[in-house]
Coordinates of C-alpha atoms in Angstrom, one line a residue:
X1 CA -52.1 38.0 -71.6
X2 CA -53.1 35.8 -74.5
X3 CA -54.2 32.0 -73.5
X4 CA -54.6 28.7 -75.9
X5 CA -56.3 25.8 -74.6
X6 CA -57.0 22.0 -75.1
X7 CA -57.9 18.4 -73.7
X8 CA -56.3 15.4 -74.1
X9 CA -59.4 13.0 -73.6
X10 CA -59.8 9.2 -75.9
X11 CA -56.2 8.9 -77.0
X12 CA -56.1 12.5 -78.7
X13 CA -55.7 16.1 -78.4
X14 CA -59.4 17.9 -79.4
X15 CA -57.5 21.4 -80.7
X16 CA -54.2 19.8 -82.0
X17 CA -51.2 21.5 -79.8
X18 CA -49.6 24.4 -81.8
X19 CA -46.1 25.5 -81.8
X20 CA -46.0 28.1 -79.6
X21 CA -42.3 29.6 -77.9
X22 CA -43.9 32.7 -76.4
X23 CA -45.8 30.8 -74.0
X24 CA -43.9 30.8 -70.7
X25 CA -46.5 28.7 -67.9
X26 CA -48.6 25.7 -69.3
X27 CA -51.0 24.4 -66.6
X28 CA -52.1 20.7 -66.8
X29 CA -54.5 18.8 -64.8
X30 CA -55.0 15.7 -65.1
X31 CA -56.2 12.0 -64.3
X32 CA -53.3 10.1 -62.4
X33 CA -53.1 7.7 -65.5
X34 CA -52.4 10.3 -68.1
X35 CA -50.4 12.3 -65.8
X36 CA -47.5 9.2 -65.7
X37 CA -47.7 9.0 -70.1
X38 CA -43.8 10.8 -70.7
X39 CA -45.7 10.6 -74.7
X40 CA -48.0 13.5 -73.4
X41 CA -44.9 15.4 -71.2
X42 CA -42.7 15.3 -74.1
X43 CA -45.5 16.9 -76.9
X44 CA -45.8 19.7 -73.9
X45 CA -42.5 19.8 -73.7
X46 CA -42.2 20.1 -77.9
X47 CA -45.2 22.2 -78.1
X48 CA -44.0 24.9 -75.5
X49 CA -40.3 24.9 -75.3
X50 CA -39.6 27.7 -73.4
X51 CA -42.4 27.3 -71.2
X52 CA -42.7 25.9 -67.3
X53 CA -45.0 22.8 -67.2
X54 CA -47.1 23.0 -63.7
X55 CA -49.8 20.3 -63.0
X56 CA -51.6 17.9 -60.9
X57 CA -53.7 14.7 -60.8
X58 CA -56.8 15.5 -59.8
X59 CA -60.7 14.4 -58.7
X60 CA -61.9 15.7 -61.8
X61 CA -60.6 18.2 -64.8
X62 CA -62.3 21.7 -64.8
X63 CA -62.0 23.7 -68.1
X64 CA -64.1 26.5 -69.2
X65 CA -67.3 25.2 -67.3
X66 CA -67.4 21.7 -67.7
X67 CA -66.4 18.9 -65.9
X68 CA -63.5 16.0 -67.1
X69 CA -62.7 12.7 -66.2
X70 CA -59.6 10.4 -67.8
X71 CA -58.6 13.6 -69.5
X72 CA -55.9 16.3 -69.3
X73 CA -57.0 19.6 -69.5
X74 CA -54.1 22.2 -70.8
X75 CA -53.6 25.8 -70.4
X76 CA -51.6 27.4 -71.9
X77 CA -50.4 31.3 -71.0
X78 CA -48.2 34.2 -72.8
X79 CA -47.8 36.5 -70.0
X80 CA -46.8 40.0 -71.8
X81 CA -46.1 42.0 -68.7
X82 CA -45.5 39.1 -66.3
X83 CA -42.5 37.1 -65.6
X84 CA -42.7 33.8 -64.5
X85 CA -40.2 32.0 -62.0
X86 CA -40.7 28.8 -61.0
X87 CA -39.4 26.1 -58.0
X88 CA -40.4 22.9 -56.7
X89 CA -39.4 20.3 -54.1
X90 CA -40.1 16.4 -52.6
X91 CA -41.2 16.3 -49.1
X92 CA -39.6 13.5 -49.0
X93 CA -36.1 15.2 -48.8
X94 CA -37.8 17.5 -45.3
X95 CA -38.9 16.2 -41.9
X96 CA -41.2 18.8 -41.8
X97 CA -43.7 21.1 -44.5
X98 CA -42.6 24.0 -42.8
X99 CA -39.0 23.2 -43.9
X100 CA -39.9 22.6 -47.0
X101 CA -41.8 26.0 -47.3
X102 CA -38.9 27.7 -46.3
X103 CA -36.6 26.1 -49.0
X104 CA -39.3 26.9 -51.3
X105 CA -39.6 30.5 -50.8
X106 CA -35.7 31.0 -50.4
X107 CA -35.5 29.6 -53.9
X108 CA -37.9 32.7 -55.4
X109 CA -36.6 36.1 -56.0
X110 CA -38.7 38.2 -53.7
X111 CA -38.2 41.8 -55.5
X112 CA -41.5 41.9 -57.4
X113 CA -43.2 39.0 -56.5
X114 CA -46.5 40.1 -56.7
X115 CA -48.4 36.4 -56.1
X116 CA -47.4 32.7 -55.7
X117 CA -49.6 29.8 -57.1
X118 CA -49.3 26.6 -55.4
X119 CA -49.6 23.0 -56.6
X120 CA -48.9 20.8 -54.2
X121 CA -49.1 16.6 -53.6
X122 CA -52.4 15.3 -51.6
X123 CA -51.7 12.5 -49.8
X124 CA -48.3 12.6 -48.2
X125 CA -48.5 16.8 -47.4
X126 CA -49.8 18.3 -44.3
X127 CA -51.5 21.5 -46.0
X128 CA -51.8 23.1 -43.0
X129 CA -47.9 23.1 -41.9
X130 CA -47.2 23.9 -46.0
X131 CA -49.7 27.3 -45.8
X132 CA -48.4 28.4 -42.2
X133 CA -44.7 28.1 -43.6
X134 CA -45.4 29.7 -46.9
X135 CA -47.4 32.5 -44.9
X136 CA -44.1 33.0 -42.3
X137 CA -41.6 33.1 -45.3
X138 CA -43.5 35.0 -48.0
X139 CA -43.6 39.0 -48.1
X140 CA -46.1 40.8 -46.6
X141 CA -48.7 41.3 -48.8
X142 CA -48.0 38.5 -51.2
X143 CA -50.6 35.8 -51.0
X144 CA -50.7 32.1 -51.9
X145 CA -53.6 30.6 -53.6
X146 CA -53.8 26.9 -55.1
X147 CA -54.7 23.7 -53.9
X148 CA -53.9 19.6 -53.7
X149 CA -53.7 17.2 -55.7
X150 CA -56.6 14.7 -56.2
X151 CA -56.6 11.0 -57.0
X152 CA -60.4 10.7 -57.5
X153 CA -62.4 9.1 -54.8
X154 CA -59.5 6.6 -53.7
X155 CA -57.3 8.7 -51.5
X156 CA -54.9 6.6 -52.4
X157 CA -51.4 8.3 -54.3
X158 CA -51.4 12.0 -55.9
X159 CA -48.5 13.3 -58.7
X160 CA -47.9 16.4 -59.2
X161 CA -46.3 17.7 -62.6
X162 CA -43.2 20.2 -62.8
X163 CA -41.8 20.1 -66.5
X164 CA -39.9 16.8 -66.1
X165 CA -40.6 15.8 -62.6
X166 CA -44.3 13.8 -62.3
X167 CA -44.2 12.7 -58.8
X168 CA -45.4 12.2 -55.4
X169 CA -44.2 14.1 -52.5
X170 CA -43.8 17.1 -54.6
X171 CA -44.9 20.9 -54.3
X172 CA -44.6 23.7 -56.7
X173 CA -44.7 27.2 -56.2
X174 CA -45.0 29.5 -59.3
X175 CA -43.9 33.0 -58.6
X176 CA -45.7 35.8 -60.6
X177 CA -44.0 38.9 -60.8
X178 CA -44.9 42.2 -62.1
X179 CA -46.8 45.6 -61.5
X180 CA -49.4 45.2 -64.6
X181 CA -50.7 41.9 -63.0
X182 CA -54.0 42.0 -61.3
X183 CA -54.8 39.1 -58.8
X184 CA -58.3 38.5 -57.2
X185 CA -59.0 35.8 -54.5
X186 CA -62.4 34.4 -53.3
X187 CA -63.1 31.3 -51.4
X188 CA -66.5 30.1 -49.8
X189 CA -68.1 26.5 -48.9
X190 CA -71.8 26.9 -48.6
X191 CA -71.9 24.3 -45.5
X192 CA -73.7 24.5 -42.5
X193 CA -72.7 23.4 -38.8
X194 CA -74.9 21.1 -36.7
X195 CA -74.9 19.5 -33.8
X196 CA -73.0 19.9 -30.7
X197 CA -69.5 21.9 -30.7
X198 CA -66.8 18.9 -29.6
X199 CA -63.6 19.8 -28.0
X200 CA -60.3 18.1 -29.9
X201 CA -58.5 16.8 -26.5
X202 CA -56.3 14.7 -28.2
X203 CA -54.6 15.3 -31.5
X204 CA -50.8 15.3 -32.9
X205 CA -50.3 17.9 -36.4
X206 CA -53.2 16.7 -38.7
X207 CA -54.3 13.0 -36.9
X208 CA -57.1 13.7 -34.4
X209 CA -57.5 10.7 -31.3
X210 CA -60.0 11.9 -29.2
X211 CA -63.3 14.7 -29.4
X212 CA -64.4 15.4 -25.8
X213 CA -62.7 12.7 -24.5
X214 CA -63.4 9.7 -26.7
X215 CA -62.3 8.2 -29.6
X216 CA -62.4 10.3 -32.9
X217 CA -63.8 7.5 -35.1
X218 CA -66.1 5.9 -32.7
X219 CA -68.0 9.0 -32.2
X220 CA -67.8 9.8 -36.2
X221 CA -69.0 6.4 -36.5
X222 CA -71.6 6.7 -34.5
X223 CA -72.8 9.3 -36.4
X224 CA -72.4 8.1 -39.6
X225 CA -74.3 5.1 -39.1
X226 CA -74.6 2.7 -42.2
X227 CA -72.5 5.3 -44.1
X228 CA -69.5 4.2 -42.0
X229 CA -68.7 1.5 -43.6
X230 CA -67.8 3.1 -46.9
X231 CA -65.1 5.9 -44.3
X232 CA -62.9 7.5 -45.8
X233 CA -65.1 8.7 -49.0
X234 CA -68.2 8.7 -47.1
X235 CA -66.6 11.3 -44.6
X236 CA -66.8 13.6 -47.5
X237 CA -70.4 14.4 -47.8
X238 CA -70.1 15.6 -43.8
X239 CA -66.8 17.4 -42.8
X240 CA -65.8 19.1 -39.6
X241 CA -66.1 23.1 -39.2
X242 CA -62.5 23.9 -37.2
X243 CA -62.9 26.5 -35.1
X244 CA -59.6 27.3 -33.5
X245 CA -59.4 29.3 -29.8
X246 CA -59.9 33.1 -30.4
X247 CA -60.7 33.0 -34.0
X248 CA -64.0 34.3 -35.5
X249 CA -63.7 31.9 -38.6
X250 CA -64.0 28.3 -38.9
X251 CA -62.3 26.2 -42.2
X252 CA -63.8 23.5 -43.1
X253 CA -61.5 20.2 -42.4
X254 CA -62.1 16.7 -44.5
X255 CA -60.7 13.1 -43.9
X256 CA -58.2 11.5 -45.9
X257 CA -57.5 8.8 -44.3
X258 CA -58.3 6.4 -41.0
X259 CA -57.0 4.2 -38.4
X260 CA -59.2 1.5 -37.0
X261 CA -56.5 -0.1 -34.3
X262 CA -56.0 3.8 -33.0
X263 CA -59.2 5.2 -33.7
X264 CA -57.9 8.5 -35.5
X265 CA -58.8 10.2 -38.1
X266 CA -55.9 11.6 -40.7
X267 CA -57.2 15.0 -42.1
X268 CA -55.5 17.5 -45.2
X269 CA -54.9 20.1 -42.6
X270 CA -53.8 20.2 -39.1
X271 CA -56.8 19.4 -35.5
X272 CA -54.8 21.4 -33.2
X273 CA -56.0 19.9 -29.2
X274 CA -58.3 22.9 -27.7
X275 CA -59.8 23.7 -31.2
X276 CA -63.6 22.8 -31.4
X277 CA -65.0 21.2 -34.3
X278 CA -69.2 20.9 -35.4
X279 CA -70.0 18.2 -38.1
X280 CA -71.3 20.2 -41.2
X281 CA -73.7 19.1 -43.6
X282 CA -74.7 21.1 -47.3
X283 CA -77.7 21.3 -50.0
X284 CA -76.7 21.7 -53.9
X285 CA -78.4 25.0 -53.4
X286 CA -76.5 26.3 -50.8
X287 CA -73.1 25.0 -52.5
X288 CA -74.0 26.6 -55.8
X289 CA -74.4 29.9 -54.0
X290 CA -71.0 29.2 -51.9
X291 CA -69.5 29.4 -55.1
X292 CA -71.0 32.5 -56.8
X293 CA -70.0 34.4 -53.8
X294 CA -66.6 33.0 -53.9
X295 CA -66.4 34.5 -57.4
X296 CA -67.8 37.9 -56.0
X297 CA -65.2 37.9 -53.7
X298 CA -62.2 37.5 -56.0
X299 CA -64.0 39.9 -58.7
X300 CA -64.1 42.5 -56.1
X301 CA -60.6 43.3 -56.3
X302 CA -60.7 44.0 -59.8
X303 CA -61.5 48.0 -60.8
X304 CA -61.8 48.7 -64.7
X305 CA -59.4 46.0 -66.0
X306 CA -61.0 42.7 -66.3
X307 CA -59.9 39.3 -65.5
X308 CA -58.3 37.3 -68.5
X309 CA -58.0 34.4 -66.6
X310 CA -59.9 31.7 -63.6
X311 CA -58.2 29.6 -61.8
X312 CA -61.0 27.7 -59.6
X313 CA -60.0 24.8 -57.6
X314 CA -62.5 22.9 -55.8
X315 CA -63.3 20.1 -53.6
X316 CA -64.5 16.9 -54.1
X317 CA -66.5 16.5 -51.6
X318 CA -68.3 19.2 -53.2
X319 CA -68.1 17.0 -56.5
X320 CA -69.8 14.2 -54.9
X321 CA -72.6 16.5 -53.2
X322 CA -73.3 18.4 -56.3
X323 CA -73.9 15.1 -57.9
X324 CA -75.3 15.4 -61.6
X325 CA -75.2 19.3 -60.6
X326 CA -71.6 19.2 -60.0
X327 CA -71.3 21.3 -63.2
X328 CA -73.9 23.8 -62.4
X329 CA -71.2 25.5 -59.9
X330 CA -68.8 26.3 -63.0
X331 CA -71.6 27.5 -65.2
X332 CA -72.4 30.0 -62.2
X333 CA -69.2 31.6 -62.4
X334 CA -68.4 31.3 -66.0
X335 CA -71.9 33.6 -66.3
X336 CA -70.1 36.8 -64.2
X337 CA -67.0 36.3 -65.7
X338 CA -66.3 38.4 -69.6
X339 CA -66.9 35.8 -72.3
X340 CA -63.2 36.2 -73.1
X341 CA -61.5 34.9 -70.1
X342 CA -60.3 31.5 -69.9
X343 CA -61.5 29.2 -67.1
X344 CA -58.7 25.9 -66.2
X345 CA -58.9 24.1 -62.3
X346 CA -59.3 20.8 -61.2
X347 CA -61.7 19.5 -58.0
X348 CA -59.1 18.6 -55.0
X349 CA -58.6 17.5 -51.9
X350 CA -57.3 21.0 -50.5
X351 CA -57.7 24.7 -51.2
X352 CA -55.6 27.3 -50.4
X353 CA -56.9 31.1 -50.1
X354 CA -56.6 34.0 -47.9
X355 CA -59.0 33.5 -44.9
X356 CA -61.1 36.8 -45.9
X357 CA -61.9 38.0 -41.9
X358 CA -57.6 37.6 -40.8
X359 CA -56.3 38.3 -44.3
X360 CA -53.7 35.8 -44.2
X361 CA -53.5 32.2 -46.0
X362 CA -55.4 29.3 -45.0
X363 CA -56.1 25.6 -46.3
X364 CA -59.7 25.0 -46.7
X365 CA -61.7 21.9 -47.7
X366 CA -64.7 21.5 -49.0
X367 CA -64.3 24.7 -50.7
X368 CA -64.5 26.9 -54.4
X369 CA -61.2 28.9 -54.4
X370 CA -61.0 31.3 -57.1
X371 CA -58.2 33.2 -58.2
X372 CA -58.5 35.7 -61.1
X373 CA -55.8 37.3 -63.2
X374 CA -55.2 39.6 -65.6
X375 CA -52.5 42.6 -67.3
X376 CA -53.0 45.7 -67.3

């Protein structure tokens, strides 16, 4: 696996973009600006002609370990042992993300599919229905890992990127196929429950109405206090641990959106009624060590080849917790990484990783998901 990689940031690329027809998957992420410039999508397009062109806009830019804003970060990959196969759809054609899973998958060859990256929009996507779909349809053994688009702090529209396609609504899956390829997976938040568990007794897919009875937003209000004016971006410095009946694990669930005549909450993932959710709260301390562990994790899998290349994908809720530290999470996992391997990601408003304790796929917020690769 050989990697090149670049910004676009002040009306130029830092490393010029070579001419390079052996690279078959560029990655760009991106602000929601730059992502709509076809000038930019058509020196890709030049730069790598044989390659697939996979991105996102995003809440920030993550390459190597630093942090971008108005910027597209590019990376670019020659797989030597890997093939590539790439689909993508609008859920704007499906009633439903589980349909749209379903199409997805039947669209990828399945003999060899050793792993399946996902890019998918932020604000129009229930995460939740696209993982469980993706989960039923995929074959055993293969897991997803990826995330959702960002649009900074405005929750507002998110594009994803698929060679000519930059849209909303869409959803990407990028088949990797291949017995040389390595794939580790780690994903870990670092936040901390509090408070009393609250019942969901009302809910339909991802909006929540009522926690033991009363109005979602009232009682998140109420808790809030002066912060509530600033909902939805507020809601991000304290999320909800999901906890759903007869699981061990919680995921960590974060507001997109609200409704002040209905008093519900619209969140990235599904509030099934029955679930109980605690608020959560985090330090930078114990993010930063949510991370390192999250690296552990994926790094674990790997035994005497070494990972050529991160993928991390984080949240920004974490972005706006970390603060000025926000890039002290990438330094922590560029330092157990070899020098050699390339880092590319983007901070989101969903993860997607196995769930560690029922080693299936899950949407997470408020997480680092890291997803290492290499050939043997």
């Amino acid at each position: 696996m050989h990697t090149f990689q670049t910004v676009y940031q002040d009306s130029h690329w830092v490393t010029p973009l070579p001419q390079h027809a052996d690279i078959n998957l560029v990655l760009a992420f991106g602000s929601p600006e730059l992502m709509l410039d076809n000038k930019l999508n058509d020196e890709l397009s030049s730069a790598f002609p044989n390659a697939q062109i996979v991105g996102c806009s995003t809440s920030g830019e993550i390459q190597d370990d630093c942090l971008y804003d108005n910027s597209i970060c590019v990376t670019a990959i020659d797989f030597e042992h890997t093939q590539v196969h790439v689909v993508s759809h609008s859920i704007n054609q499906f009633a439903h993300c589980a349909e749209l899973a379903k199409q997805l998958v039947s669209q990828l060859p399945l003999d060899g599919l050793k792993h399946v990256l996902v890019i998918s929009d932020g604000h129009l996507v229930n995460g939740s229905e696209l993982v469980d779909g993706l989960q039923q349809y995929l074959p055993q053994g293969v897991m997803a890992t990826g995330g959702l688009a960002g649009d900074g702090e405005r929750f507002s529209q998110t594009t994803v990127w698929h060679n000519k396609r930059i849209e909303s609504g869409l959803i990407v899956l990028v088949g990797l196929y291949g017995e040389r390829l390595s794939v580790g997976c780690g994903s870990l938040g670092g936040w901390r429950p509090f408070g009393p568990k609250r019942l969901i007794t009302k809910s339909t897919n991802n909006v929540l109405y009522e926690l033991d009875g009363r109005p979602a937003l009232d009682l998140y209000k109420e808790f809030l206090g002066e912060f509530a004016s600033d909902l939805p971006a507020s809601a991000l410095l304290y999320p909800l641990a999901l906890q759903q009946y007869g699981e061990q694990e919680h995921v960590v669930r974060t507001i997109l959106s609200i409704d002040e005549l209905q008093k519900s909450m619209l969140f990235a993932g599904n509030m099934p009624e029955g679930a109980t959710c605690q608020l959560m709260h985090s330090n930078y301390e114990d993010l930063l060590d949510g991370a390192q562990l999250a690296a552990d994790q994926a790094g674990a899998c790997f035994k005497g080849t070494p990972p050529e290349l991160a993928i991390l994908i984080s949240c920004v809720g974490r972005r706006l917790v970390l603060g000025q530290h926000v890039e002290e999470e990438l330094e922590i996992i560029k330092e157990g990484l070899p020098a050699k391997c390339a880092i590319s990601g983007f901070y989101s408003y969903g993860e997607i990783s196995p769930i560690q304790s029922i080693g299936r796929c899950g949407l997470h917020n408020q997480t680092m998901a890291v997803t290492l690769l290499s050939e043997k």
